[in-house]
Every structure is written in structure tokens, then in C-alpha cells.
């Protein structure tokens, strides 16, 4: 029979080593649930200015991705940004220093008729356009907890047959984290806690 435990938190790993399957919730368990800007790729605009514009464009949002942009660029005067508008499923449109700045996904850039470059990196991509011209993108990733890989290895060494990560992240992000930590499986996308528990039975 299948026996599984859904891990929400990093305690009790010793007890879990006695089970056949261990199922981890990614964010906040294997990762810190803290997002960081790990790459800045600018076009015509200089790197620091691109980061500033992205942070200011996202300044009205409470989303963790927006927060990571602001934290990467501390000390900005929020008054430089005004008229923030959320574009559902795409990003935001904001006036920054009197210039129209759009920050969001590739679909948002395509709506503007802009071509985005291929991205070499795993994480959330925030593309930026200023006054209708493509300015560059920022790569943002969740930070893996420093001892997660060691914990996975220890569980396997103690007899756990399979380790599974459940996440709502996109497939490339889920795959990268699973490989980095040495997990046997990942199962995206799973959106609600109840759905994650259901996955144990499948």
C-alpha cells in the first residue's frame, strides 16, 4: 500500500525517514519562500536604471515578486511612480519619472508589439518596456534553503524510497529545483492545499 506524508515545514524529518514516501510542499519548506533578483539583462537602458524602473512600476503591488524588486533597489522615492494600473494576467502599467513603464510577462510585451529575447535562466521573468521600447528583463528566483539537499540525501540514506515535491510553479522552475535537491519526482501544477494532499493518493 502507498504510505505518504505531506511535509509543511522543515521539522520532524527524522520521523519521516521511517516512511516509504515523503511528499514536500516546495515554497517555505524546501525553499525559503523568499524571492531574489538573480539576474538583470538590459537593452538600451543601463542596468541600474532598469532595476529602478521595474521596482517603481511594481511599487504599489504587495506580490512577493514585486517586493523582491523593491528590496533589490532600496531607497527609491515612491513619489516618482504614479497612476499604477494592473493589467490582469500580464503585469502593470505605471508612470515613472513622467514616462510610461510597463513591467510584466512576455505576453504583455507581445501586446505592445515588442519581441522579447530568449531567457537563459530558471525563475520568474519580469520584462520591462519604457515609452513603448523594450528595456530588458529581470530574473527572479525563490531561494532554496541551505540544508534542503542534505535533508533529502539523509532521508534517502535512511530508507525513504521516494521523495516528491508538490508545487504550483511552472515546469522549468519545478524541474530545476527538483534536480538541484535530488528529488525523485515533482508534480506541478497543484494550486490548493487539498489538491496537494490528493496527490499523495495518485
XYZ file of C-alpha atoms in Angstrom:
202
model
C 0.000 0.000 0.000
C 1.048 3.589 -0.540
C 2.058 5.499 2.573
C 2.835 9.182 2.280
C 3.283 12.286 4.386
C 2.765 15.839 3.205
C 5.519 17.973 4.739
C 4.629 21.590 5.510
C 7.591 22.867 7.453
C 11.087 21.550 7.993
C 10.718 19.745 11.357
C 10.308 16.041 12.119
C 12.496 14.848 9.248
C 13.882 12.058 11.419
C 10.405 10.627 11.971
C 9.659 10.930 8.273
C 12.652 8.743 7.439
C 10.588 5.775 8.624
C 8.001 6.231 5.840
C 8.059 4.875 2.309
C 7.235 8.154 0.595
C 7.868 11.740 1.628
C 5.958 14.492 -0.165
C 7.227 18.046 0.230
C 5.466 21.314 -0.355
C 8.096 23.414 -2.122
C 7.625 27.017 -1.032
C 8.575 27.610 2.593
C 9.659 24.005 3.110
C 12.387 23.222 0.589
C 12.753 26.869 -0.320
C 12.685 29.950 1.859
C 9.630 31.425 0.175
C 11.803 34.489 -0.331
C 12.349 35.760 -3.848
C 15.525 37.472 -5.024
C 16.583 39.215 -8.198
C 19.252 36.875 -9.555
C 19.775 38.401 -12.984
C 19.387 41.731 -14.769
C 19.604 41.837 -18.547
C 19.320 45.298 -20.012
C 18.889 46.531 -23.564
C 19.451 50.231 -24.295
C 18.797 51.266 -20.689
C 21.592 50.838 -18.147
C 21.210 48.023 -15.626
C 20.623 50.155 -12.517
C 18.003 52.264 -14.267
C 16.182 49.163 -15.500
C 16.011 47.807 -11.943
C 14.788 51.177 -10.633
C 12.049 51.438 -13.234
C 10.887 47.880 -12.614
C 10.847 48.412 -8.832
C 8.968 51.692 -9.129
C 6.491 50.260 -11.636
C 5.730 47.452 -9.163
C 5.792 49.698 -6.076
C 2.015 49.592 -5.499
C 1.852 45.785 -5.503
C 2.131 43.537 -2.430
C 3.087 40.482 -4.509
C 6.315 38.711 -3.359
C 7.852 39.251 -6.807
C 7.174 42.994 -6.562
C 8.613 43.037 -3.061
C 11.798 41.365 -4.291
C 12.256 44.109 -6.884
C 11.889 46.835 -4.269
C 14.292 45.079 -1.894
C 16.886 44.819 -4.665
C 16.671 48.573 -5.134
C 16.302 50.157 -1.665
C 15.920 53.855 -1.013
C 13.783 54.704 -4.041
C 11.398 57.646 -3.812
C 7.962 56.094 -4.342
C 6.653 59.502 -5.403
C 8.462 59.021 -8.704
C 5.721 56.492 -9.591
C 2.056 57.293 -10.206
C -1.079 56.041 -11.954
C -0.300 52.369 -11.435
C -2.698 50.096 -13.313
C -2.769 46.331 -13.074
C -3.163 44.535 -16.398
C -4.726 41.227 -15.353
C -2.607 38.217 -16.244
C 0.081 40.391 -17.813
C 1.674 42.899 -15.429
C 1.452 46.585 -14.559
C 1.471 49.939 -16.293
C 2.863 52.878 -14.311
C 4.095 56.410 -14.858
C 7.695 56.647 -13.617
C 9.503 59.983 -13.841
C 6.745 61.021 -16.240
C 7.481 58.093 -18.578
C 5.151 55.169 -19.285
C 6.637 51.971 -17.891
C 5.167 48.506 -18.378
C 6.510 45.588 -16.359
C 5.259 42.049 -16.708
C 5.404 38.837 -18.683
C 6.222 38.132 -22.308
C 2.534 38.333 -23.259
C 2.489 41.952 -22.121
C 5.449 42.771 -24.342
C 3.799 40.979 -27.271
C 0.693 43.125 -26.786
C 2.970 46.121 -27.316
C 4.352 44.548 -30.480
C 7.746 44.024 -28.861
C 9.947 40.969 -29.305
C 11.479 39.546 -26.139
C 14.812 37.719 -26.076
C 15.241 34.063 -25.195
C 15.852 33.766 -21.469
C 18.680 31.589 -20.187
C 17.761 31.003 -16.574
C 15.074 29.491 -14.377
C 12.677 31.657 -12.432
C 10.101 34.374 -12.896
C 10.878 36.764 -15.739
C 9.795 40.399 -15.476
C 10.115 42.180 -18.819
C 10.204 45.981 -18.881
C 9.231 48.444 -21.591
C 9.699 52.218 -21.309
C 7.828 54.589 -23.598
C 6.982 51.684 -25.904
C 10.579 50.436 -26.258
C 11.913 47.198 -24.823
C 14.286 47.958 -21.920
C 15.273 44.483 -20.681
C 14.237 41.856 -18.173
C 14.879 40.736 -14.617
C 15.172 37.121 -13.473
C 13.711 36.404 -10.039
C 14.019 33.101 -8.184
C 12.897 31.569 -4.918
C 15.850 30.810 -2.650
C 16.474 27.154 -1.755
C 17.037 26.535 1.949
C 20.716 25.783 2.596
C 20.128 22.373 4.212
C 17.336 21.056 1.970
C 19.587 18.939 -0.250
C 21.314 17.428 2.808
C 17.917 16.577 4.323
C 16.793 14.835 1.125
C 20.022 12.807 0.988
C 19.656 11.849 4.661
C 16.077 10.668 4.153
C 17.074 8.516 1.203
C 20.019 7.078 3.125
C 17.687 6.146 5.987
C 15.357 4.135 3.760
C 12.820 6.514 2.230
C 12.020 5.059 -1.202
C 10.672 8.143 -2.939
C 10.741 11.913 -2.382
C 8.172 14.053 -4.195
C 7.823 17.825 -4.432
C 4.426 19.434 -4.982
C 4.339 22.951 -6.393
C 2.301 25.368 -8.419
C 5.429 26.608 -10.185
C 5.886 26.332 -13.924
C 7.530 23.134 -15.172
C 11.033 24.589 -15.792
C 11.195 26.035 -12.270
C 9.882 22.843 -10.660
C 12.315 20.715 -12.653
C 15.308 22.885 -11.751
C 14.541 22.816 -8.012
C 13.890 19.055 -8.049
C 17.202 18.399 -9.811
C 19.096 20.761 -7.526
C 17.810 18.976 -4.426
C 17.946 15.409 -5.760
C 14.199 14.766 -5.508
C 12.715 11.748 -7.264
C 9.599 13.484 -8.589
C 7.816 16.793 -8.868
C 4.166 17.279 -9.692
C 3.129 20.714 -10.933
C 0.807 22.441 -11.076
C -1.042 21.962 -7.786
C -2.874 25.031 -6.571
C -4.615 24.335 -3.268
C -3.553 22.506 -0.086
C -6.372 19.997 -0.556
C -5.159 19.245 -4.070
C -1.660 18.590 -2.697
C -2.982 16.009 -0.233
C -4.908 14.333 -3.076
C -1.645 13.921 -4.986
C -0.364 11.505 -2.364
C -3.012 9.003 -3.438
C -2.171 9.214 -7.145
